[in-house]
């Protein structure tokens, strides 16, 4: 009985943590950009409708989690892999529509820069699927175009299976493209995912 209570408490804590890390983004936000600061603050702005009020959240436990599970905790094997799969089946329409939306948003090229204490994520959520482009290291720059977005999508399909969660990154780059369930912890400092 004690083990059952412990497992329920752990599950509740995990669910709460994931929900706080990536807040719900309303459908009308469309394509958005999220500036994720090391102090746990997120500023999320709609790129589809710049007139919308940005969403600002703060999670003071982010710094503690990053220190515990950040760059030093990653294995050398994980550093070398550039496609990884999480094994979650995603809504097929959500995957199809979100990759199309991201590819259209970046068009012939979208440059993203991070500051000294930020990571940046550009994404779109459709039917509880987030497809995103992430720069997971501070003081970095990346440029994604529609061909890159589709290439990453096809690599995830080849390695993870169609409509499965995962991410793809280019060797030696701080840039990744991924897809996951809405609410999943993604684009952390030190990354890669």
PDB file of C-alpha atoms in Angstrom:
ATOM      1  CA  UNK A   1       0.000   0.000   0.000  1.00  0.00           C
ATOM      2  CA  UNK A   2       2.845   2.385   0.838  1.00  0.00           C
ATOM      3  CA  UNK A   3       4.487   1.671  -2.551  1.00  0.00           C
ATOM      4  CA  UNK A   4       1.200   2.416  -4.334  1.00  0.00           C
ATOM      5  CA  UNK A   5       0.919   5.807  -2.558  1.00  0.00           C
ATOM      6  CA  UNK A   6       4.517   6.638  -3.420  1.00  0.00           C
ATOM      7  CA  UNK A   7       3.974   5.813  -7.095  1.00  0.00           C
ATOM      8  CA  UNK A   8       0.817   7.950  -7.208  1.00  0.00           C
ATOM      9  CA  UNK A   9       2.664  10.880  -5.627  1.00  0.00           C
ATOM     10  CA  UNK A  10       5.534  10.510  -8.100  1.00  0.00           C
ATOM     11  CA  UNK A  11       3.134  10.403 -11.063  1.00  0.00           C
ATOM     12  CA  UNK A  12       1.296  13.495  -9.822  1.00  0.00           C
ATOM     13  CA  UNK A  13       4.560  15.399  -9.361  1.00  0.00           C
ATOM     14  CA  UNK A  14       5.802  14.432 -12.809  1.00  0.00           C
ATOM     15  CA  UNK A  15       2.543  15.478 -14.461  1.00  0.00           C
ATOM     16  CA  UNK A  16       2.561  18.812 -12.651  1.00  0.00           C
ATOM     17  CA  UNK A  17       6.174  19.497 -13.594  1.00  0.00           C
ATOM     18  CA  UNK A  18       5.579  18.828 -17.284  1.00  0.00           C
ATOM     19  CA  UNK A  19       2.441  20.981 -17.355  1.00  0.00           C
ATOM     20  CA  UNK A  20       4.244  23.931 -15.755  1.00  0.00           C
ATOM     21  CA  UNK A  21       7.268  23.751 -18.048  1.00  0.00           C
ATOM     22  CA  UNK A  22       5.434  24.383 -21.322  1.00  0.00           C
ATOM     23  CA  UNK A  23       2.198  26.245 -20.646  1.00  0.00           C
ATOM     24  CA  UNK A  24      -0.874  25.703 -22.787  1.00  0.00           C
ATOM     25  CA  UNK A  25      -0.637  27.836 -25.909  1.00  0.00           C
ATOM     26  CA  UNK A  26      -4.084  28.845 -27.245  1.00  0.00           C
ATOM     27  CA  UNK A  27      -4.897  27.701 -30.790  1.00  0.00           C
ATOM     28  CA  UNK A  28      -5.257  31.290 -32.018  1.00  0.00           C
ATOM     29  CA  UNK A  29      -1.561  31.902 -31.196  1.00  0.00           C
ATOM     30  CA  UNK A  30      -0.569  29.966 -34.340  1.00  0.00           C
ATOM     31  CA  UNK A  31       3.198  29.923 -34.839  1.00  0.00           C
ATOM     32  CA  UNK A  32       4.934  31.293 -31.747  1.00  0.00           C
ATOM     33  CA  UNK A  33       8.385  31.998 -30.367  1.00  0.00           C
ATOM     34  CA  UNK A  34       9.320  31.231 -26.772  1.00  0.00           C
ATOM     35  CA  UNK A  35      12.285  32.891 -25.067  1.00  0.00           C
ATOM     36  CA  UNK A  36      13.248  30.630 -22.152  1.00  0.00           C
ATOM     37  CA  UNK A  37      15.406  32.350 -19.541  1.00  0.00           C
ATOM     38  CA  UNK A  38      17.731  30.533 -17.141  1.00  0.00           C
ATOM     39  CA  UNK A  39      15.811  31.952 -14.155  1.00  0.00           C
ATOM     40  CA  UNK A  40      12.701  29.986 -15.209  1.00  0.00           C
ATOM     41  CA  UNK A  41      10.859  32.802 -16.979  1.00  0.00           C
ATOM     42  CA  UNK A  42       9.276  32.103 -20.384  1.00  0.00           C
ATOM     43  CA  UNK A  43       8.021  34.836 -22.694  1.00  0.00           C
ATOM     44  CA  UNK A  44       5.887  33.386 -25.493  1.00  0.00           C
ATOM     45  CA  UNK A  45       4.854  35.611 -28.396  1.00  0.00           C
ATOM     46  CA  UNK A  46       2.614  34.850 -31.361  1.00  0.00           C
ATOM     47  CA  UNK A  47       4.341  35.260 -34.722  1.00  0.00           C
ATOM     48  CA  UNK A  48       1.038  34.652 -36.532  1.00  0.00           C
ATOM     49  CA  UNK A  49      -0.668  37.571 -34.744  1.00  0.00           C
ATOM     50  CA  UNK A  50       1.862  40.003 -33.181  1.00  0.00           C
ATOM     51  CA  UNK A  51      -1.056  41.981 -31.722  1.00  0.00           C
ATOM     52  CA  UNK A  52      -1.762  39.247 -29.164  1.00  0.00           C
ATOM     53  CA  UNK A  53      -0.540  39.807 -25.612  1.00  0.00           C
ATOM     54  CA  UNK A  54       2.521  37.614 -24.888  1.00  0.00           C
ATOM     55  CA  UNK A  55       2.214  34.784 -22.379  1.00  0.00           C
ATOM     56  CA  UNK A  56       4.676  35.166 -19.498  1.00  0.00           C
ATOM     57  CA  UNK A  57       5.274  32.352 -17.005  1.00  0.00           C
ATOM     58  CA  UNK A  58       7.825  31.748 -14.290  1.00  0.00           C
ATOM     59  CA  UNK A  59       8.982  28.417 -12.863  1.00  0.00           C
ATOM     60  CA  UNK A  60      11.672  28.990 -10.204  1.00  0.00           C
ATOM     61  CA  UNK A  61      12.568  25.266 -10.135  1.00  0.00           C
ATOM     62  CA  UNK A  62      13.936  25.300 -13.713  1.00  0.00           C
ATOM     63  CA  UNK A  63      17.405  26.456 -12.627  1.00  0.00           C
ATOM     64  CA  UNK A  64      17.620  23.642 -10.059  1.00  0.00           C
ATOM     65  CA  UNK A  65      16.517  20.993 -12.570  1.00  0.00           C
ATOM     66  CA  UNK A  66      18.954  22.263 -15.206  1.00  0.00           C
ATOM     67  CA  UNK A  67      21.841  22.119 -12.754  1.00  0.00           C
ATOM     68  CA  UNK A  68      20.895  18.574 -11.770  1.00  0.00           C
ATOM     69  CA  UNK A  69      20.073  17.203 -15.226  1.00  0.00           C
ATOM     70  CA  UNK A  70      21.963  19.586 -17.509  1.00  0.00           C
ATOM     71  CA  UNK A  71      24.996  19.245 -19.717  1.00  0.00           C
ATOM     72  CA  UNK A  72      27.211  17.471 -17.171  1.00  0.00           C
ATOM     73  CA  UNK A  73      24.676  14.675 -16.694  1.00  0.00           C
ATOM     74  CA  UNK A  74      24.463  13.721 -20.378  1.00  0.00           C
ATOM     75  CA  UNK A  75      26.302  10.680 -21.634  1.00  0.00           C
ATOM     76  CA  UNK A  76      28.842  10.895 -24.432  1.00  0.00           C
ATOM     77  CA  UNK A  77      26.612   8.595 -26.496  1.00  0.00           C
ATOM     78  CA  UNK A  78      23.695  11.004 -26.193  1.00  0.00           C
ATOM     79  CA  UNK A  79      25.922  13.894 -27.336  1.00  0.00           C
ATOM     80  CA  UNK A  80      26.766  12.067 -30.580  1.00  0.00           C
ATOM     81  CA  UNK A  81      23.253  10.978 -31.525  1.00  0.00           C
ATOM     82  CA  UNK A  82      21.426  13.446 -33.715  1.00  0.00           C
ATOM     83  CA  UNK A  83      18.032  11.769 -33.997  1.00  0.00           C
ATOM     84  CA  UNK A  84      16.243  10.496 -30.937  1.00  0.00           C
ATOM     85  CA  UNK A  85      12.816   8.992 -30.461  1.00  0.00           C
ATOM     86  CA  UNK A  86      10.609   9.174 -27.376  1.00  0.00           C
ATOM     87  CA  UNK A  87       8.179   6.479 -28.469  1.00  0.00           C
ATOM     88  CA  UNK A  88       4.953   8.433 -28.005  1.00  0.00           C
ATOM     89  CA  UNK A  89       2.384   8.047 -30.773  1.00  0.00           C
ATOM     90  CA  UNK A  90       1.129  11.465 -31.862  1.00  0.00           C
ATOM     91  CA  UNK A  91      -2.074  12.558 -33.576  1.00  0.00           C
ATOM     92  CA  UNK A  92      -1.485  12.081 -37.323  1.00  0.00           C
ATOM     93  CA  UNK A  93      -3.383  15.203 -38.362  1.00  0.00           C
ATOM     94  CA  UNK A  94      -1.570  17.209 -35.674  1.00  0.00           C
ATOM     95  CA  UNK A  95       1.833  16.060 -36.970  1.00  0.00           C
ATOM     96  CA  UNK A  96       0.946  16.727 -40.613  1.00  0.00           C
ATOM     97  CA  UNK A  97      -0.561  20.153 -39.978  1.00  0.00           C
ATOM     98  CA  UNK A  98       2.090  21.308 -37.499  1.00  0.00           C
ATOM     99  CA  UNK A  99       5.096  20.442 -39.709  1.00  0.00           C
ATOM    100  CA  UNK A 100       3.363  22.131 -42.626  1.00  0.00           C
ATOM    101  CA  UNK A 101       2.723  25.207 -40.452  1.00  0.00           C
ATOM    102  CA  UNK A 102       6.334  25.374 -39.246  1.00  0.00           C
ATOM    103  CA  UNK A 103       7.723  24.901 -42.785  1.00  0.00           C
ATOM    104  CA  UNK A 104       5.458  27.664 -44.108  1.00  0.00           C
ATOM    105  CA  UNK A 105       6.418  29.988 -41.237  1.00  0.00           C
ATOM    106  CA  UNK A 106      10.175  29.671 -41.836  1.00  0.00           C
ATOM    107  CA  UNK A 107       9.801  29.818 -45.634  1.00  0.00           C
ATOM    108  CA  UNK A 108      13.109  30.605 -47.309  1.00  0.00           C
ATOM    109  CA  UNK A 109      14.850  31.107 -43.955  1.00  0.00           C
ATOM    110  CA  UNK A 110      14.184  32.244 -40.389  1.00  0.00           C
ATOM    111  CA  UNK A 111      17.152  33.259 -38.243  1.00  0.00           C
ATOM    112  CA  UNK A 112      16.911  32.825 -34.493  1.00  0.00           C
ATOM    113  CA  UNK A 113      19.442  34.066 -31.930  1.00  0.00           C
ATOM    114  CA  UNK A 114      19.790  33.269 -28.260  1.00  0.00           C
ATOM    115  CA  UNK A 115      21.130  35.642 -25.641  1.00  0.00           C
ATOM    116  CA  UNK A 116      23.585  34.940 -22.818  1.00  0.00           C
ATOM    117  CA  UNK A 117      20.929  33.405 -20.542  1.00  0.00           C
ATOM    118  CA  UNK A 118      18.287  32.050 -22.932  1.00  0.00           C
ATOM    119  CA  UNK A 119      17.220  29.250 -25.188  1.00  0.00           C
ATOM    120  CA  UNK A 120      14.728  29.970 -27.956  1.00  0.00           C
ATOM    121  CA  UNK A 121      12.003  27.794 -29.395  1.00  0.00           C
ATOM    122  CA  UNK A 122       9.846  28.537 -32.426  1.00  0.00           C
ATOM    123  CA  UNK A 123       6.869  26.236 -32.689  1.00  0.00           C
ATOM    124  CA  UNK A 124       3.273  25.533 -33.490  1.00  0.00           C
ATOM    125  CA  UNK A 125       0.767  23.376 -31.618  1.00  0.00           C
ATOM    126  CA  UNK A 126      -1.944  21.580 -33.571  1.00  0.00           C
ATOM    127  CA  UNK A 127      -4.224  18.949 -32.031  1.00  0.00           C
ATOM    128  CA  UNK A 128      -1.974  18.535 -28.958  1.00  0.00           C
ATOM    129  CA  UNK A 129       1.182  18.085 -31.097  1.00  0.00           C
ATOM    130  CA  UNK A 130       4.001  20.631 -30.889  1.00  0.00           C
ATOM    131  CA  UNK A 131       6.423  20.789 -33.798  1.00  0.00           C
ATOM    132  CA  UNK A 132       9.335  23.066 -33.007  1.00  0.00           C
ATOM    133  CA  UNK A 133      12.685  24.526 -34.015  1.00  0.00           C
ATOM    134  CA  UNK A 134      15.000  25.060 -31.082  1.00  0.00           C
ATOM    135  CA  UNK A 135      18.329  26.712 -30.356  1.00  0.00           C
ATOM    136  CA  UNK A 136      19.288  25.012 -27.097  1.00  0.00           C
ATOM    137  CA  UNK A 137      22.511  26.862 -26.251  1.00  0.00           C
ATOM    138  CA  UNK A 138      22.934  30.475 -25.087  1.00  0.00           C
ATOM    139  CA  UNK A 139      24.782  32.956 -27.328  1.00  0.00           C
ATOM    140  CA  UNK A 140      24.022  30.982 -30.487  1.00  0.00           C
ATOM    141  CA  UNK A 141      22.392  31.575 -33.846  1.00  0.00           C
ATOM    142  CA  UNK A 142      20.578  29.302 -36.268  1.00  0.00           C
ATOM    143  CA  UNK A 143      18.662  29.544 -39.511  1.00  0.00           C
ATOM    144  CA  UNK A 144      15.909  27.158 -40.565  1.00  0.00           C
ATOM    145  CA  UNK A 145      14.195  27.085 -43.946  1.00  0.00           C
ATOM    146  CA  UNK A 146      11.314  24.953 -45.184  1.00  0.00           C
ATOM    147  CA  UNK A 147      13.653  22.395 -46.809  1.00  0.00           C
ATOM    148  CA  UNK A 148      15.449  21.949 -43.456  1.00  0.00           C
ATOM    149  CA  UNK A 149      12.134  21.506 -41.631  1.00  0.00           C
ATOM    150  CA  UNK A 150      10.946  18.830 -44.076  1.00  0.00           C
ATOM    151  CA  UNK A 151      14.367  17.096 -43.992  1.00  0.00           C
ATOM    152  CA  UNK A 152      14.193  16.874 -40.182  1.00  0.00           C
ATOM    153  CA  UNK A 153      10.595  15.621 -40.378  1.00  0.00           C
ATOM    154  CA  UNK A 154      11.616  12.893 -42.843  1.00  0.00           C
ATOM    155  CA  UNK A 155      14.596  11.883 -40.661  1.00  0.00           C
ATOM    156  CA  UNK A 156      12.272  11.484 -37.661  1.00  0.00           C
ATOM    157  CA  UNK A 157       9.872   9.430 -39.802  1.00  0.00           C
ATOM    158  CA  UNK A 158      12.742   7.169 -40.936  1.00  0.00           C
ATOM    159  CA  UNK A 159      14.256   6.693 -37.483  1.00  0.00           C
ATOM    160  CA  UNK A 160      11.270   6.927 -35.142  1.00  0.00           C
ATOM    161  CA  UNK A 161       8.330   5.957 -37.313  1.00  0.00           C
ATOM    162  CA  UNK A 162       5.681   8.136 -38.836  1.00  0.00           C
ATOM    163  CA  UNK A 163       3.638  10.062 -36.251  1.00  0.00           C
ATOM    164  CA  UNK A 164       5.989   9.199 -33.374  1.00  0.00           C
ATOM    165  CA  UNK A 165       7.595  11.797 -31.099  1.00  0.00           C
ATOM    166  CA  UNK A 166      11.283  12.601 -31.492  1.00  0.00           C
ATOM    167  CA  UNK A 167      13.817  15.174 -32.617  1.00  0.00           C
ATOM    168  CA  UNK A 168      16.521  15.634 -35.249  1.00  0.00           C
ATOM    169  CA  UNK A 169      19.651  17.774 -35.108  1.00  0.00           C
ATOM    170  CA  UNK A 170      22.432  18.449 -37.538  1.00  0.00           C
ATOM    171  CA  UNK A 171      25.912  17.175 -36.495  1.00  0.00           C
ATOM    172  CA  UNK A 172      27.883  19.864 -34.685  1.00  0.00           C
ATOM    173  CA  UNK A 173      24.919  22.252 -34.601  1.00  0.00           C
ATOM    174  CA  UNK A 174      22.924  23.746 -31.720  1.00  0.00           C
ATOM    175  CA  UNK A 175      19.776  23.590 -33.875  1.00  0.00           C
ATOM    176  CA  UNK A 176      17.148  20.883 -33.590  1.00  0.00           C
ATOM    177  CA  UNK A 177      13.705  20.272 -35.023  1.00  0.00           C
ATOM    178  CA  UNK A 178      11.369  18.081 -33.021  1.00  0.00           C
ATOM    179  CA  UNK A 179       7.820  16.992 -32.434  1.00  0.00           C
ATOM    180  CA  UNK A 180       6.227  15.983 -29.161  1.00  0.00           C
ATOM    181  CA  UNK A 181       3.046  16.000 -27.139  1.00  0.00           C
ATOM    182  CA  UNK A 182       1.877  19.404 -25.982  1.00  0.00           C
ATOM    183  CA  UNK A 183       3.188  19.965 -22.449  1.00  0.00           C
ATOM    184  CA  UNK A 184       6.412  17.980 -22.931  1.00  0.00           C
ATOM    185  CA  UNK A 185       9.633  19.454 -21.533  1.00  0.00           C
ATOM    186  CA  UNK A 186      11.623  20.530 -24.601  1.00  0.00           C
ATOM    187  CA  UNK A 187      14.405  22.933 -25.600  1.00  0.00           C
ATOM    188  CA  UNK A 188      16.297  23.026 -22.316  1.00  0.00           C
ATOM    189  CA  UNK A 189      19.606  24.791 -21.862  1.00  0.00           C
ATOM    190  CA  UNK A 190      22.404  22.424 -22.760  1.00  0.00           C
ATOM    191  CA  UNK A 191      19.825  20.452 -24.776  1.00  0.00           C
ATOM    192  CA  UNK A 192      19.752  18.938 -27.076  1.00  0.00           C
ATOM    193  CA  UNK A 193      16.025  18.230 -27.052  1.00  0.00           C
TER     194      UNK A 193
END
